[in-house]
mmCIF file of C-alpha atoms in Angstrom:
data_model
loop_
_atom_site.group_PDB
_atom_site.id
_atom_site.type_symbol
_atom_site.label_atom_id
_atom_site.label_comp_id
_atom_site.label_asym_id
_atom_site.label_seq_id
_atom_site.Cartn_x
_atom_site.Cartn_y
_atom_site.Cartn_z
ATOM 1 C CA UNK A 1 0.024 -0.090 0.126
ATOM 2 C CA UNK A 2 1.361 3.451 -0.898
ATOM 3 C CA UNK A 3 1.074 6.113 1.814
ATOM 4 C CA UNK A 4 1.328 9.968 1.735
ATOM 5 C CA UNK A 5 1.534 12.618 4.565
ATOM 6 C CA UNK A 6 -0.566 15.734 4.520
ATOM 7 C CA UNK A 7 0.571 18.551 6.787
ATOM 8 C CA UNK A 8 1.154 22.294 7.281
ATOM 9 C CA UNK A 9 4.377 24.024 8.285
ATOM 10 C CA UNK A 10 5.694 27.246 9.694
ATOM 11 C CA UNK A 11 9.364 28.041 9.432
ATOM 12 C CA UNK A 12 11.135 30.870 11.195
ATOM 13 C CA UNK A 13 14.548 32.072 9.972
ATOM 14 C CA UNK A 14 17.274 33.182 12.499
ATOM 15 C CA UNK A 15 17.857 36.358 10.650
ATOM 16 C CA UNK A 16 14.166 37.294 10.775
ATOM 17 C CA UNK A 17 10.929 36.496 8.778
ATOM 18 C CA UNK A 18 9.524 33.137 8.035
ATOM 19 C CA UNK A 19 7.623 31.107 5.435
ATOM 20 C CA UNK A 20 4.462 28.873 6.054
ATOM 21 C CA UNK A 21 2.874 26.194 3.832
ATOM 22 C CA UNK A 22 -0.751 24.556 3.986
ATOM 23 C CA UNK A 23 -1.983 21.352 2.909
ATOM 24 C CA UNK A 24 1.488 20.005 1.628
ATOM 25 C CA UNK A 25 1.572 16.320 0.488
ATOM 26 C CA UNK A 26 4.493 14.048 0.232
ATOM 27 C CA UNK A 27 5.163 10.378 -0.692
ATOM 28 C CA UNK A 28 6.500 8.367 2.251
ATOM 29 C CA UNK A 29 8.101 4.928 2.200
ATOM 30 C CA UNK A 30 6.165 3.668 5.290
ATOM 31 C CA UNK A 31 3.011 4.407 7.073
ATOM 32 C CA UNK A 32 4.457 7.157 9.346
ATOM 33 C CA UNK A 33 7.191 9.711 9.306
ATOM 34 C CA UNK A 34 8.478 11.871 12.298
ATOM 35 C CA UNK A 35 8.145 15.859 12.268
ATOM 36 C CA UNK A 36 11.951 16.070 12.334
ATOM 37 C CA UNK A 37 12.360 13.899 9.115
ATOM 38 C CA UNK A 38 9.687 16.257 7.429
ATOM 39 C CA UNK A 39 11.401 19.304 8.611
ATOM 40 C CA UNK A 40 14.868 18.015 7.330
ATOM 41 C CA UNK A 41 13.177 17.283 3.938
ATOM 42 C CA UNK A 42 11.517 20.785 3.635
ATOM 43 C CA UNK A 43 14.706 22.434 4.386
ATOM 44 C CA UNK A 44 16.844 20.422 1.919
ATOM 45 C CA UNK A 45 14.154 20.358 -0.895
ATOM 46 C CA UNK A 46 13.636 24.116 -0.707
ATOM 47 C CA UNK A 47 17.329 24.848 -0.188
ATOM 48 C CA UNK A 48 16.729 26.947 2.811
ATOM 49 C CA UNK A 49 19.301 28.768 4.731
ATOM 50 C CA UNK A 50 19.457 30.379 8.152
ATOM 51 C CA UNK A 51 16.612 28.156 9.529
ATOM 52 C CA UNK A 52 15.438 28.503 13.086
ATOM 53 C CA UNK A 53 12.420 26.784 14.521
ATOM 54 C CA UNK A 54 10.381 24.611 12.248
ATOM 55 C CA UNK A 55 6.719 23.535 13.233
ATOM 56 C CA UNK A 56 4.805 20.763 11.476
ATOM 57 C CA UNK A 57 1.143 21.206 12.090
ATOM 58 C CA UNK A 58 -2.044 19.122 11.342
ATOM 59 C CA UNK A 59 -0.185 16.121 10.048
ATOM 60 C CA UNK A 60 -2.273 13.097 8.946
ATOM 61 C CA UNK A 61 -1.811 10.263 6.590
ATOM 62 C CA UNK A 62 -3.682 8.981 3.525
ATOM 63 C CA UNK A 63 -3.402 6.052 1.017
ATOM 64 C CA UNK A 64 -2.641 7.549 -2.319
ATOM 65 C CA UNK A 65 -0.326 6.515 -5.315
ATOM 66 C CA UNK A 66 3.121 7.795 -5.163
ATOM 67 C CA UNK A 67 4.127 10.734 -7.532
ATOM 68 C CA UNK A 68 7.790 10.495 -6.798
ATOM 69 C CA UNK A 69 10.471 8.781 -4.684
ATOM 70 C CA UNK A 70 9.186 8.550 -0.814
ATOM 71 C CA UNK A 71 10.796 10.835 1.496
ATOM 72 C CA UNK A 72 11.912 8.538 4.298
ATOM 73 C CA UNK A 73 13.294 6.071 1.776
ATOM 74 C CA UNK A 74 15.907 8.703 0.939
ATOM 75 C CA UNK A 75 16.715 9.307 4.591
ATOM 76 C CA UNK A 76 17.113 5.658 5.536
ATOM 77 C CA UNK A 77 19.409 4.906 2.754
ATOM 78 C CA UNK A 78 22.119 7.428 3.880
ATOM 79 C CA UNK A 79 23.834 5.648 6.720
ATOM 80 C CA UNK A 80 24.451 1.889 7.564
ATOM 81 C CA UNK A 81 25.403 1.011 11.086
ATOM 82 C CA UNK A 82 28.243 -1.624 11.186
ATOM 83 C CA UNK A 83 28.694 -1.754 15.046
ATOM 84 C CA UNK A 84 27.432 -4.231 17.701
ATOM 85 C CA UNK A 85 25.629 -3.040 20.732
ATOM 86 C CA UNK A 86 27.863 -3.106 23.821
ATOM 87 C CA UNK A 87 25.820 -4.007 27.027
ATOM 88 C CA UNK A 88 26.602 -5.044 30.647
ATOM 89 C CA UNK A 89 28.082 -8.350 30.650
ATOM 90 C CA UNK A 90 29.132 -8.618 26.923
ATOM 91 C CA UNK A 91 32.043 -11.016 26.222
ATOM 92 C CA UNK A 92 33.977 -9.786 23.062
ATOM 93 C CA UNK A 93 37.066 -11.832 23.672
ATOM 94 C CA UNK A 94 37.503 -14.738 25.793
ATOM 95 C CA UNK A 95 39.869 -14.112 28.771
ATOM 96 C CA UNK A 96 39.018 -10.410 28.821
ATOM 97 C CA UNK A 97 36.513 -8.976 31.401
ATOM 98 C CA UNK A 98 33.198 -7.956 30.190
ATOM 99 C CA UNK A 99 32.170 -4.410 30.660
ATOM 100 C CA UNK A 100 30.253 -3.137 33.721
ATOM 101 C CA UNK A 101 27.675 -0.509 32.969
ATOM 102 C CA UNK A 102 25.795 0.954 35.913
ATOM 103 C CA UNK A 103 24.625 4.275 37.434
ATOM 104 C CA UNK A 104 27.160 6.413 38.978
ATOM 105 C CA UNK A 105 24.236 8.889 39.780
ATOM 106 C CA UNK A 106 20.705 7.339 39.308
ATOM 107 C CA UNK A 107 17.632 9.430 38.571
ATOM 108 C CA UNK A 108 16.153 8.608 42.064
ATOM 109 C CA UNK A 109 19.267 9.759 43.685
ATOM 110 C CA UNK A 110 19.429 13.021 41.595
ATOM 111 C CA UNK A 111 15.964 14.103 42.511
ATOM 112 C CA UNK A 112 17.104 16.050 45.626
ATOM 113 C CA UNK A 113 19.765 17.651 43.948
ATOM 114 C CA UNK A 114 17.747 19.691 41.500
ATOM 115 C CA UNK A 115 14.261 21.481 41.310
ATOM 116 C CA UNK A 116 11.082 19.542 41.281
ATOM 117 C CA UNK A 117 10.433 17.538 38.224
ATOM 118 C CA UNK A 118 14.330 17.737 37.069
ATOM 119 C CA UNK A 119 16.319 14.639 37.255
ATOM 120 C CA UNK A 120 19.417 13.168 35.462
ATOM 121 C CA UNK A 121 21.286 10.009 35.060
ATOM 122 C CA UNK A 122 25.135 9.900 35.107
ATOM 123 C CA UNK A 123 26.293 6.532 33.737
ATOM 124 C CA UNK A 124 29.552 4.649 34.935
ATOM 125 C CA UNK A 125 31.359 2.236 32.493
ATOM 126 C CA UNK A 126 34.321 -0.061 33.426
ATOM 127 C CA UNK A 127 35.711 -1.913 30.545
ATOM 128 C CA UNK A 128 38.623 -2.894 28.622
ATOM 129 C CA UNK A 129 39.535 -1.127 25.315
ATOM 130 C CA UNK A 130 38.813 -4.345 23.304
ATOM 131 C CA UNK A 131 35.076 -4.370 23.629
ATOM 132 C CA UNK A 132 32.411 -4.429 20.994
ATOM 133 C CA UNK A 133 33.330 -3.423 17.647
ATOM 134 C CA UNK A 134 36.749 -1.569 18.122
ATOM 135 C CA UNK A 135 39.591 -0.017 16.166
ATOM 136 C CA UNK A 136 43.260 -0.818 16.692
ATOM 137 C CA UNK A 137 45.884 1.864 16.361
ATOM 138 C CA UNK A 138 49.709 1.409 16.198
ATOM 139 C CA UNK A 139 49.948 1.791 20.013
ATOM 140 C CA UNK A 140 48.153 -1.364 20.426
ATOM 141 C CA UNK A 141 51.030 -3.381 18.944
ATOM 142 C CA UNK A 142 53.987 -0.880 19.190
ATOM 143 C CA UNK A 143 55.121 0.802 22.466
ATOM 144 C CA UNK A 144 56.159 3.863 20.403
ATOM 145 C CA UNK A 145 53.235 3.651 17.958
ATOM 146 C CA UNK A 146 50.654 6.366 17.567
ATOM 147 C CA UNK A 147 47.920 6.142 20.235
ATOM 148 C CA UNK A 148 44.165 7.364 19.689
ATOM 149 C CA UNK A 149 44.999 10.887 20.462
ATOM 150 C CA UNK A 150 47.904 10.931 18.011
ATOM 151 C CA UNK A 151 46.039 9.615 14.759
ATOM 152 C CA UNK A 152 44.308 12.288 12.787
ATOM 153 C CA UNK A 153 40.670 12.244 11.958
ATOM 154 C CA UNK A 154 41.290 11.880 8.448
ATOM 155 C CA UNK A 155 42.476 8.296 9.158
ATOM 156 C CA UNK A 156 39.082 7.491 10.938
ATOM 157 C CA UNK A 157 36.482 9.238 8.949
ATOM 158 C CA UNK A 158 35.093 9.461 5.555
ATOM 159 C CA UNK A 159 37.419 7.065 3.987
ATOM 160 C CA UNK A 160 36.598 5.885 0.395
ATOM 161 C CA UNK A 161 35.878 2.065 0.911
ATOM 162 C CA UNK A 162 35.415 -1.226 -0.870
ATOM 163 C CA UNK A 163 33.640 -4.508 0.338
ATOM 164 C CA UNK A 164 35.747 -7.654 -0.293
ATOM 165 C CA UNK A 165 33.264 -10.778 -0.130
ATOM 166 C CA UNK A 166 34.880 -13.637 1.564
ATOM 167 C CA UNK A 167 31.782 -15.381 2.854
ATOM 168 C CA UNK A 168 32.328 -19.103 3.707
ATOM 169 C CA UNK A 169 36.165 -18.674 3.622
ATOM 170 C CA UNK A 170 38.194 -19.373 6.861
ATOM 171 C CA UNK A 171 41.686 -18.317 5.427
ATOM 172 C CA UNK A 172 41.605 -15.201 3.476
ATOM 173 C CA UNK A 173 44.480 -15.111 1.047
ATOM 174 C CA UNK A 174 45.893 -12.572 -1.291
ATOM 175 C CA UNK A 175 43.699 -13.785 -4.279
ATOM 176 C CA UNK A 176 40.695 -12.026 -2.639
ATOM 177 C CA UNK A 177 42.243 -8.580 -2.896
ATOM 178 C CA UNK A 178 43.999 -8.820 -6.305
ATOM 179 C CA UNK A 179 42.381 -7.224 -9.133
ATOM 180 C CA UNK A 180 40.432 -4.883 -6.891
ATOM 181 C CA UNK A 181 40.859 -1.022 -6.638
ATOM 182 C CA UNK A 182 42.003 -0.935 -2.906
ATOM 183 C CA UNK A 183 44.795 1.703 -2.858
ATOM 184 C CA UNK A 184 44.215 4.579 -0.561
ATOM 185 C CA UNK A 185 40.891 2.913 0.435
ATOM 186 C CA UNK A 186 39.260 1.314 3.566
ATOM 187 C CA UNK A 187 39.111 -2.409 2.669
ATOM 188 C CA UNK A 188 36.047 -3.874 4.568
ATOM 189 C CA UNK A 189 36.196 -7.718 4.391
ATOM 190 C CA UNK A 190 32.844 -9.389 4.741
ATOM 191 C CA UNK A 191 32.668 -12.919 6.167
ATOM 192 C CA UNK A 192 29.321 -13.004 7.666
ATOM 193 C CA UNK A 193 30.738 -14.498 10.927
ATOM 194 C CA UNK A 194 29.045 -11.834 12.858
ATOM 195 C CA UNK A 195 25.867 -14.049 12.674
ATOM 196 C CA UNK A 196 27.556 -15.860 15.578
ATOM 197 C CA UNK A 197 28.064 -12.910 17.758
ATOM 198 C CA UNK A 198 27.515 -13.338 21.495
ATOM 199 C CA UNK A 199 27.689 -17.210 21.027
ATOM 200 C CA UNK A 200 30.505 -19.669 21.743
ATOM 201 C CA UNK A 201 30.746 -20.439 17.968
ATOM 202 C CA UNK A 202 31.925 -16.878 17.465
ATOM 203 C CA UNK A 203 35.415 -17.548 19.117
ATOM 204 C CA UNK A 204 36.196 -20.808 17.375
ATOM 205 C CA UNK A 205 37.710 -21.365 13.889
ATOM 206 C CA UNK A 206 36.811 -17.785 12.780
ATOM 207 C CA UNK A 207 37.601 -16.326 9.314
ATOM 208 C CA UNK A 208 41.005 -14.409 9.473
ATOM 209 C CA UNK A 209 43.435 -12.683 6.856
ATOM 210 C CA UNK A 210 46.850 -14.474 6.321
ATOM 211 C CA UNK A 211 50.213 -13.048 6.261
ATOM 212 C CA UNK A 212 50.563 -13.041 2.609
ATOM 213 C CA UNK A 213 47.409 -11.030 2.320
ATOM 214 C CA UNK A 214 48.397 -8.565 4.870
ATOM 215 C CA UNK A 215 51.705 -7.836 3.084
ATOM 216 C CA UNK A 216 49.802 -7.415 -0.104
ATOM 217 C CA UNK A 217 47.477 -4.867 1.431
ATOM 218 C CA UNK A 218 50.464 -3.044 2.739
ATOM 219 C CA UNK A 219 52.262 -3.006 -0.721
ATOM 220 C CA UNK A 220 49.134 -1.620 -2.073
ATOM 221 C CA UNK A 221 48.924 1.306 0.256
ATOM 222 C CA UNK A 222 45.509 0.715 1.872
ATOM 223 C CA UNK A 223 44.318 3.078 4.578
ATOM 224 C CA UNK A 224 42.432 0.726 6.857
ATOM 225 C CA UNK A 225 41.300 -2.843 7.018
ATOM 226 C CA UNK A 226 38.059 -3.874 8.711
ATOM 227 C CA UNK A 227 36.535 -7.348 9.240
ATOM 228 C CA UNK A 228 33.347 -8.705 10.732
ATOM 229 C CA UNK A 229 35.015 -11.642 12.533
ATOM 230 C CA UNK A 230 36.441 -12.413 16.000
ATOM 231 C CA UNK A 231 40.018 -11.240 14.918
ATOM 232 C CA UNK A 232 41.766 -10.319 11.769
ATOM 233 C CA UNK A 233 44.727 -12.711 12.575
ATOM 234 C CA UNK A 234 44.455 -16.386 13.288
ATOM 235 C CA UNK A 235 44.028 -17.051 16.939
ATOM 236 C CA UNK A 236 44.833 -20.665 16.964
ATOM 237 C CA UNK A 237 48.430 -19.727 17.251
ATOM 238 C CA UNK A 238 50.265 -17.159 19.408
ATOM 239 C CA UNK A 239 51.543 -15.039 16.382
ATOM 240 C CA UNK A 240 49.668 -12.097 15.104
ATOM 241 C CA UNK A 241 51.475 -11.259 11.814
ATOM 242 C CA UNK A 242 48.452 -9.283 10.314
ATOM 243 C CA UNK A 243 48.418 -6.877 13.401
ATOM 244 C CA UNK A 244 52.139 -6.666 13.237
ATOM 245 C CA UNK A 245 52.282 -5.798 9.483
ATOM 246 C CA UNK A 246 49.478 -3.507 9.257
ATOM 247 C CA UNK A 247 49.831 -1.438 12.615
ATOM 248 C CA UNK A 248 53.585 -1.318 11.852
ATOM 249 C CA UNK A 249 52.662 0.635 8.750
ATOM 250 C CA UNK A 250 49.952 2.709 10.460
ATOM 251 C CA UNK A 251 47.116 0.866 8.649
ATOM 252 C CA UNK A 252 44.219 0.892 11.301
ATOM 253 C CA UNK A 253 42.234 -2.163 11.885
ATOM 254 C CA UNK A 254 38.813 -2.580 12.896
ATOM 255 C CA UNK A 255 37.390 -5.896 14.176
ATOM 256 C CA UNK A 256 34.112 -7.196 15.384
ATOM 257 C CA UNK A 257 31.897 -5.443 12.710
ATOM 258 C CA UNK A 258 28.454 -6.289 11.604
ATOM 259 C CA UNK A 259 25.709 -5.742 8.799
ATOM 260 C CA UNK A 260 28.310 -5.907 6.049
ATOM 261 C CA UNK A 261 25.779 -7.588 3.945
ATOM 262 C CA UNK A 262 24.140 -4.288 3.523
ATOM 263 C CA UNK A 263 26.998 -2.627 1.931
ATOM 264 C CA UNK A 264 27.797 -2.473 -1.851
ATOM 265 C CA UNK A 265 30.924 -3.451 -3.420
ATOM 266 C CA UNK A 266 31.952 0.171 -3.623
ATOM 267 C CA UNK A 267 30.679 3.840 -3.688
ATOM 268 C CA UNK A 268 30.539 4.372 -0.153
ATOM 269 C CA UNK A 269 32.486 6.265 2.625
ATOM 270 C CA UNK A 270 33.553 4.402 5.797
ATOM 271 C CA UNK A 271 33.939 5.955 9.288
ATOM 272 C CA UNK A 272 35.124 4.470 12.635
ATOM 273 C CA UNK A 273 35.867 7.265 15.105
ATOM 274 C CA UNK A 274 37.065 6.713 18.672
ATOM 275 C CA UNK A 275 37.358 9.108 21.552
ATOM 276 C CA UNK A 276 40.579 10.931 21.638
ATOM 277 C CA UNK A 277 42.402 9.067 24.541
ATOM 278 C CA UNK A 278 46.094 9.400 25.430
ATOM 279 C CA UNK A 279 47.995 6.153 25.971
ATOM 280 C CA UNK A 280 45.402 3.941 24.604
ATOM 281 C CA UNK A 281 45.605 1.862 21.320
ATOM 282 C CA UNK A 282 42.278 0.322 21.122
ATOM 283 C CA UNK A 283 38.748 1.432 21.816
ATOM 284 C CA UNK A 284 35.077 0.934 20.721
ATOM 285 C CA UNK A 285 33.585 2.780 17.692
ATOM 286 C CA UNK A 286 30.360 3.372 16.129
ATOM 287 C CA UNK A 287 31.429 2.243 12.732
ATOM 288 C CA UNK A 288 29.188 3.129 9.865
ATOM 289 C CA UNK A 289 29.048 3.558 6.046
ATOM 290 C CA UNK A 290 27.808 6.679 4.296
ATOM 291 C CA UNK A 291 26.309 5.971 1.028
ATOM 292 C CA UNK A 292 27.612 8.271 -1.791
#
């Protein structure tokens, strides 16, 4: 069934004045759309500047044949979340402690500190850096390597990216990267191992990149390598050649990703930005793809 939204709007400008619209009708992908999504669409579609307050008024829905591409279909295609949710007690890597997530200040305890009807929650988190979907910087492997605070934002954000399909493969060799446009790109390796996330299977016999492939990625000058598996290295042994090779060349690594099946082969930007910590080489990120 095709749906449309009917509404009025009133827009105020920060430099004075405003505009109004009555009985606007827009095609939408689902059966509802938020006021904020409508406001964003109007501003973009009309190319408005200096916009202040936007009021969406008298909104209701009708079923009517679409006349152009639905509004919230465009919005939903812009960003793809590639990160697992971190929760209290999550085991990311066997042998490392799970995060402890609790209240430092609860809402109940805050009520006596502020005026009536005002309350806050301040969370407390205790965890190791290797928790959830995380990024490795050179300091993770090398004592004198760059830590999170020393790596520039351009290494974390808006990287031209390519997806490598290695679904069903355990040892991912150099052939998966040959004949691909990978130089100066984030190389995102899809294995679909994330389907085993938060189960015992996730930790055993997981997909990994081998030494030869890591050396090839280094020679080709890639910017970052990500994978939706338990580790980018083979954890059945105590050597870690991929971490050693890539981080030694300041090629960042993102592990424990998910939703890679939603990515195209190319034509998108990849971001995985951590907090700016000094003396830390690994930390959780909200990894995501921006569709170009």
